[in-house]
Amino acid sequence: MNRISVRTPAKINLTLDILKKREDGYHEISMVMQTVDLCDELEFEEREIGIEIECSNHEIPCDSGNLVYKAANALKDEFGIQKGIYIKINKKIPLEAGLAGGSANAAGTLLALKKMWRIEATDDRLNEIAKSIGADVPYCTKGGTMLAQGIGEKLTKLKDLPDYHVVLVKPEFSISTAWAYNNVDIKNIKQHPDNEAVSRAIEYGDRAVIEKNLGNVFEEAAFKKYPELAEIKETLIKLGAKGSLMSGSGPTMYGLFDDEAKAQLACEHFRGIYDEVYKAKTCHQLIKE
């Protein structure tokens, strides 16, 4: 097997809570995450030596700073793989958007190369490698509907989220994860998301409770600096979204729709304002070959 192609989906946060800052500098978090079928496409071709990456988006580095490179290199180091690899990335997921596009690419690389190189590794070992690459990568190796805790590596599988059409709106600016964390006063968070209520509602398929309890502690500071994010959220609701939230550290805002026609109209509305607007659906399969 010397060629593999995979599609790696974006994720959205249904909840995102910060519990404390740890002594190692990381933050203890608790969040419910969900994959959506907005996907990047990755092609892998075996080479004699080295790691070569080509990307459709020229803003993305193709050197050792790329999470895909780090994932391939981590597997080579961990399992003594001598073969090389050429990886072509066709980006569809927007950059610096709070949608874990880079983490999903890294996760897809781990799983694709594990298969290509016939690596025998336990889930725990692969999870440790994923964790060393980035906090969202362990989740992205699983996908679907998950409660993530710790720094994101402690994963609990939840029942599949009821199906939704998802409209994603990414404004022209970006918000760095570091800025988001630095601007949250952890001791004075006004309202923590109710992860237990959301997890329970997912178990019972209770859409109304899920929609009512979407929550992200990064929103307050982000909305204060970028008021248009709050306006996007309000407009999504007015256009028929059953719930709306900022994903991750932002700035992408999304709306959950149970009516595809309304989702399409919302998409068309925002495409008249922003360049990066997407209509997707919730999905439960991570890597599609």
Short mmCIF file of C-alpha atoms in Angstrom, two decimals, residues 9-214:
data_model
loop_
_atom_site.label_atom_id
_atom_site.label_comp_id
_atom_site.label_asym_id
_atom_site.label_seq_id
_atom_site.Cartn_x
_atom_site.Cartn_y
_atom_site.Cartn_z
CA PRO A 9 -13.60 17.04 9.02
CA ALA A 10 -13.73 20.25 11.03
CA LYS A 11 -15.07 20.32 14.58
CA ILE A 12 -17.36 22.68 16.42
CA ASN A 13 -17.77 23.17 20.15
CA LEU A 14 -21.22 22.70 21.62
CA THR A 15 -19.69 23.76 24.92
CA LEU A 16 -16.30 25.05 26.05
CA ASP A 17 -15.47 25.62 29.71
CA ILE A 18 -12.18 26.49 31.43
CA LEU A 19 -11.83 25.11 34.95
CA LYS A 20 -8.36 26.24 36.01
CA LYS A 21 -4.80 26.94 34.89
CA ARG A 22 -2.49 24.06 35.69
CA GLU A 23 1.02 24.27 37.09
CA ASP A 24 2.45 23.11 33.74
CA GLY A 25 0.92 26.18 32.04
CA TYR A 26 -1.89 24.31 30.31
CA HIS A 27 -5.54 24.94 31.12
CA GLU A 28 -7.91 22.34 32.52
CA ILE A 29 -10.92 22.36 30.21
CA SER A 30 -14.22 20.58 29.76
CA MET A 31 -16.05 20.72 26.44
CA VAL A 32 -18.45 18.86 24.19
CA MET A 33 -17.22 18.67 20.60
CA GLN A 34 -18.81 17.58 17.34
CA THR A 35 -17.46 16.93 13.85
CA VAL A 36 -19.08 18.51 10.78
CA ASP A 37 -18.65 17.49 7.15
CA LEU A 38 -16.59 20.50 6.07
CA CYS A 39 -13.45 18.57 5.16
CA ASP A 40 -9.87 19.00 4.04
CA GLU A 41 -8.49 16.39 1.64
CA LEU A 42 -5.11 14.75 2.20
CA GLU A 43 -3.22 12.51 -0.21
CA PHE A 44 -0.32 10.34 0.95
CA GLU A 45 2.28 8.76 -1.32
CA GLU A 46 5.23 6.73 -0.11
CA ARG A 47 8.73 7.99 -0.92
CA GLU A 48 12.21 6.66 -0.29
CA ILE A 49 13.18 9.17 2.38
CA GLY A 50 12.10 12.38 4.11
CA ILE A 51 8.82 14.20 4.60
CA GLU A 52 7.58 16.45 1.79
CA ILE A 53 4.38 18.49 2.11
CA GLU A 54 2.49 20.45 -0.54
CA CYS A 55 -0.53 22.59 0.37
CA SER A 56 -3.18 24.34 -1.72
CA ASN A 57 -3.12 27.29 0.69
CA HIS A 58 0.24 29.04 0.41
CA GLU A 59 -0.21 30.78 3.78
CA ILE A 60 0.37 27.43 5.47
CA PRO A 61 4.00 26.43 6.15
CA CYS A 62 5.02 23.11 4.65
CA ASP A 63 8.02 22.61 6.92
CA SER A 64 8.47 21.21 10.44
CA GLY A 65 6.08 23.88 11.78
CA ASN A 66 3.13 22.15 10.11
CA LEU A 67 1.13 19.80 12.37
CA VAL A 68 0.96 17.27 9.53
CA TYR A 69 4.76 17.23 9.39
CA LYS A 70 4.91 16.84 13.18
CA ALA A 71 2.48 13.91 13.04
CA ALA A 72 4.42 12.10 10.31
CA ASN A 73 7.73 12.77 12.05
CA ALA A 74 6.37 11.59 15.41
CA LEU A 75 5.35 8.24 13.90
CA LYS A 76 8.70 7.84 12.15
CA ASP A 77 10.57 8.54 15.39
CA GLU A 78 8.32 6.47 17.64
CA PHE A 79 8.31 3.35 15.47
CA GLY A 80 11.65 3.63 13.66
CA ILE A 81 10.11 4.07 10.21
CA GLN A 82 12.78 4.60 7.56
CA LYS A 83 10.47 5.21 4.60
CA GLY A 84 9.63 8.72 3.44
CA ILE A 85 6.28 10.30 2.63
CA TYR A 86 4.83 12.91 0.29
CA ILE A 87 1.64 14.59 1.57
CA LYS A 88 -0.62 16.86 -0.46
CA ILE A 89 -3.14 18.95 1.50
CA ASN A 90 -6.18 20.45 -0.20
CA LYS A 91 -7.53 22.97 2.33
CA LYS A 92 -11.25 23.64 2.61
CA ILE A 93 -11.43 24.37 6.36
CA PRO A 94 -10.58 28.04 7.05
CA LEU A 95 -7.39 28.89 8.93
CA GLU A 96 -7.23 30.15 12.51
CA ALA A 97 -10.97 29.74 12.76
CA GLY A 98 -11.58 27.70 15.92
CA LEU A 99 -12.49 24.66 13.79
CA ALA A 100 -9.37 22.53 14.46
CA GLY A 101 -8.49 22.19 10.78
CA GLY A 102 -4.78 21.73 11.49
CA SER A 103 -5.45 19.26 14.30
CA ALA A 104 -7.80 17.28 12.05
CA ASN A 105 -5.08 17.12 9.38
CA ALA A 106 -2.59 15.86 11.98
CA ALA A 107 -5.08 13.24 13.18
CA GLY A 108 -5.74 12.12 9.62
CA THR A 109 -2.00 11.82 9.08
CA LEU A 110 -1.55 9.63 12.16
CA LEU A 111 -4.35 7.28 11.12
CA ALA A 112 -3.44 7.15 7.43
CA LEU A 113 0.25 6.49 8.04
CA LYS A 114 -0.52 3.94 10.76
CA LYS A 115 -2.42 2.03 8.08
CA MET A 116 0.06 2.67 5.25
CA TRP A 117 3.08 1.66 7.32
CA ARG A 118 1.21 -1.21 9.04
CA ILE A 119 2.04 0.15 12.47
CA GLU A 120 0.68 -1.86 15.39
CA ALA A 121 -0.11 0.64 18.15
CA THR A 122 -2.69 0.60 20.92
CA ASP A 123 -5.25 3.40 21.16
CA ASP A 124 -3.51 4.62 24.33
CA ARG A 125 -0.14 4.85 22.60
CA LEU A 126 -1.60 6.65 19.60
CA ASN A 127 -3.44 9.00 21.97
CA GLU A 128 -0.15 9.91 23.68
CA ILE A 129 1.45 10.69 20.32
CA ALA A 130 -1.60 12.75 19.33
CA LYS A 131 -1.49 14.65 22.63
CA SER A 132 2.19 15.54 22.03
CA ILE A 133 1.24 17.21 18.72
CA GLY A 134 -1.66 19.36 19.97
CA ALA A 135 -4.49 19.47 22.51
CA ASP A 136 -7.27 18.90 19.92
CA VAL A 137 -5.49 16.11 18.06
CA PRO A 138 -6.61 13.24 20.37
CA TYR A 139 -10.25 14.21 19.81
CA CYS A 140 -9.67 14.57 16.08
CA THR A 141 -8.43 10.95 15.88
CA LYS A 142 -11.89 9.88 17.10
CA GLY A 143 -14.40 12.49 15.91
CA GLY A 144 -18.15 12.30 16.42
CA THR A 145 -19.77 13.57 19.60
CA MET A 146 -17.36 13.61 22.55
CA LEU A 147 -16.85 15.12 25.99
CA ALA A 148 -13.20 16.22 26.19
CA GLN A 149 -11.54 16.93 29.54
CA GLY A 150 -8.05 17.48 30.94
CA ILE A 151 -6.27 19.52 28.27
CA GLY A 152 -8.47 17.80 25.71
CA GLU A 153 -6.97 14.31 25.82
CA LYS A 154 -9.46 12.66 28.20
CA LEU A 155 -12.30 11.64 25.91
CA THR A 156 -15.73 10.23 26.69
CA LYS A 157 -17.83 9.04 23.75
CA LEU A 158 -21.36 10.41 23.82
CA LYS A 159 -24.38 9.23 21.88
CA ASP A 160 -24.51 10.71 18.37
CA LEU A 161 -25.82 14.27 18.30
CA PRO A 162 -29.17 14.58 16.50
CA ASP A 163 -28.58 15.63 12.89
CA TYR A 164 -28.29 19.36 12.18
CA HIS A 165 -27.49 21.56 9.22
CA VAL A 166 -24.69 23.89 10.29
CA VAL A 167 -23.95 27.35 8.89
CA LEU A 168 -20.42 28.54 9.67
CA VAL A 169 -19.44 32.19 9.33
CA LYS A 170 -15.77 33.20 9.65
CA PRO A 171 -15.11 36.95 9.67
CA GLU A 172 -12.00 38.32 8.01
CA PHE A 173 -10.02 38.62 11.26
CA SER A 174 -8.55 35.84 13.38
CA ILE A 175 -8.34 35.29 17.13
CA SER A 176 -5.29 33.49 18.48
CA THR A 177 -5.77 30.81 21.11
CA ALA A 178 -3.21 32.60 23.31
CA TRP A 179 -5.20 35.86 23.16
CA ALA A 180 -8.41 34.03 24.01
CA TYR A 181 -6.93 32.39 27.10
CA ASN A 182 -5.18 35.58 28.22
CA ASN A 183 -8.45 37.50 28.12
CA VAL A 184 -10.57 35.11 30.18
CA ASP A 185 -10.68 35.85 33.92
CA ILE A 186 -11.00 32.24 35.04
CA LYS A 187 -11.97 33.13 38.62
CA ASN A 188 -14.75 35.45 37.46
CA ILE A 189 -16.45 33.58 34.64
CA LYS A 190 -20.06 34.74 34.78
CA GLN A 191 -21.66 31.59 33.43
CA HIS A 192 -20.07 28.18 33.00
CA PRO A 193 -21.59 25.94 30.32
CA ASP A 194 -23.60 23.04 31.72
CA ASN A 195 -21.73 20.11 30.19
CA GLU A 196 -23.72 17.63 32.23
CA ALA A 197 -27.04 18.98 30.94
CA VAL A 198 -25.80 18.95 27.34
CA SER A 199 -24.37 15.42 27.64
CA ARG A 200 -27.62 14.17 29.16
CA ALA A 201 -29.71 15.92 26.49
CA ILE A 202 -27.60 14.31 23.77
CA GLU A 203 -28.19 10.92 25.41
CA TYR A 204 -31.96 11.45 25.20
CA GLY A 205 -31.95 13.26 21.86
CA ASP A 206 -33.49 16.36 23.46
CA ARG A 207 -32.82 19.04 20.85
CA ALA A 208 -34.41 21.88 22.85
CA VAL A 209 -32.12 21.36 25.85
CA ILE A 210 -29.04 21.00 23.65
CA GLU A 211 -29.86 24.22 21.79
CA LYS A 212 -30.60 26.13 25.00
CA ASN A 213 -27.34 25.13 26.68
CA LEU A 214 -24.74 25.85 24.01
#
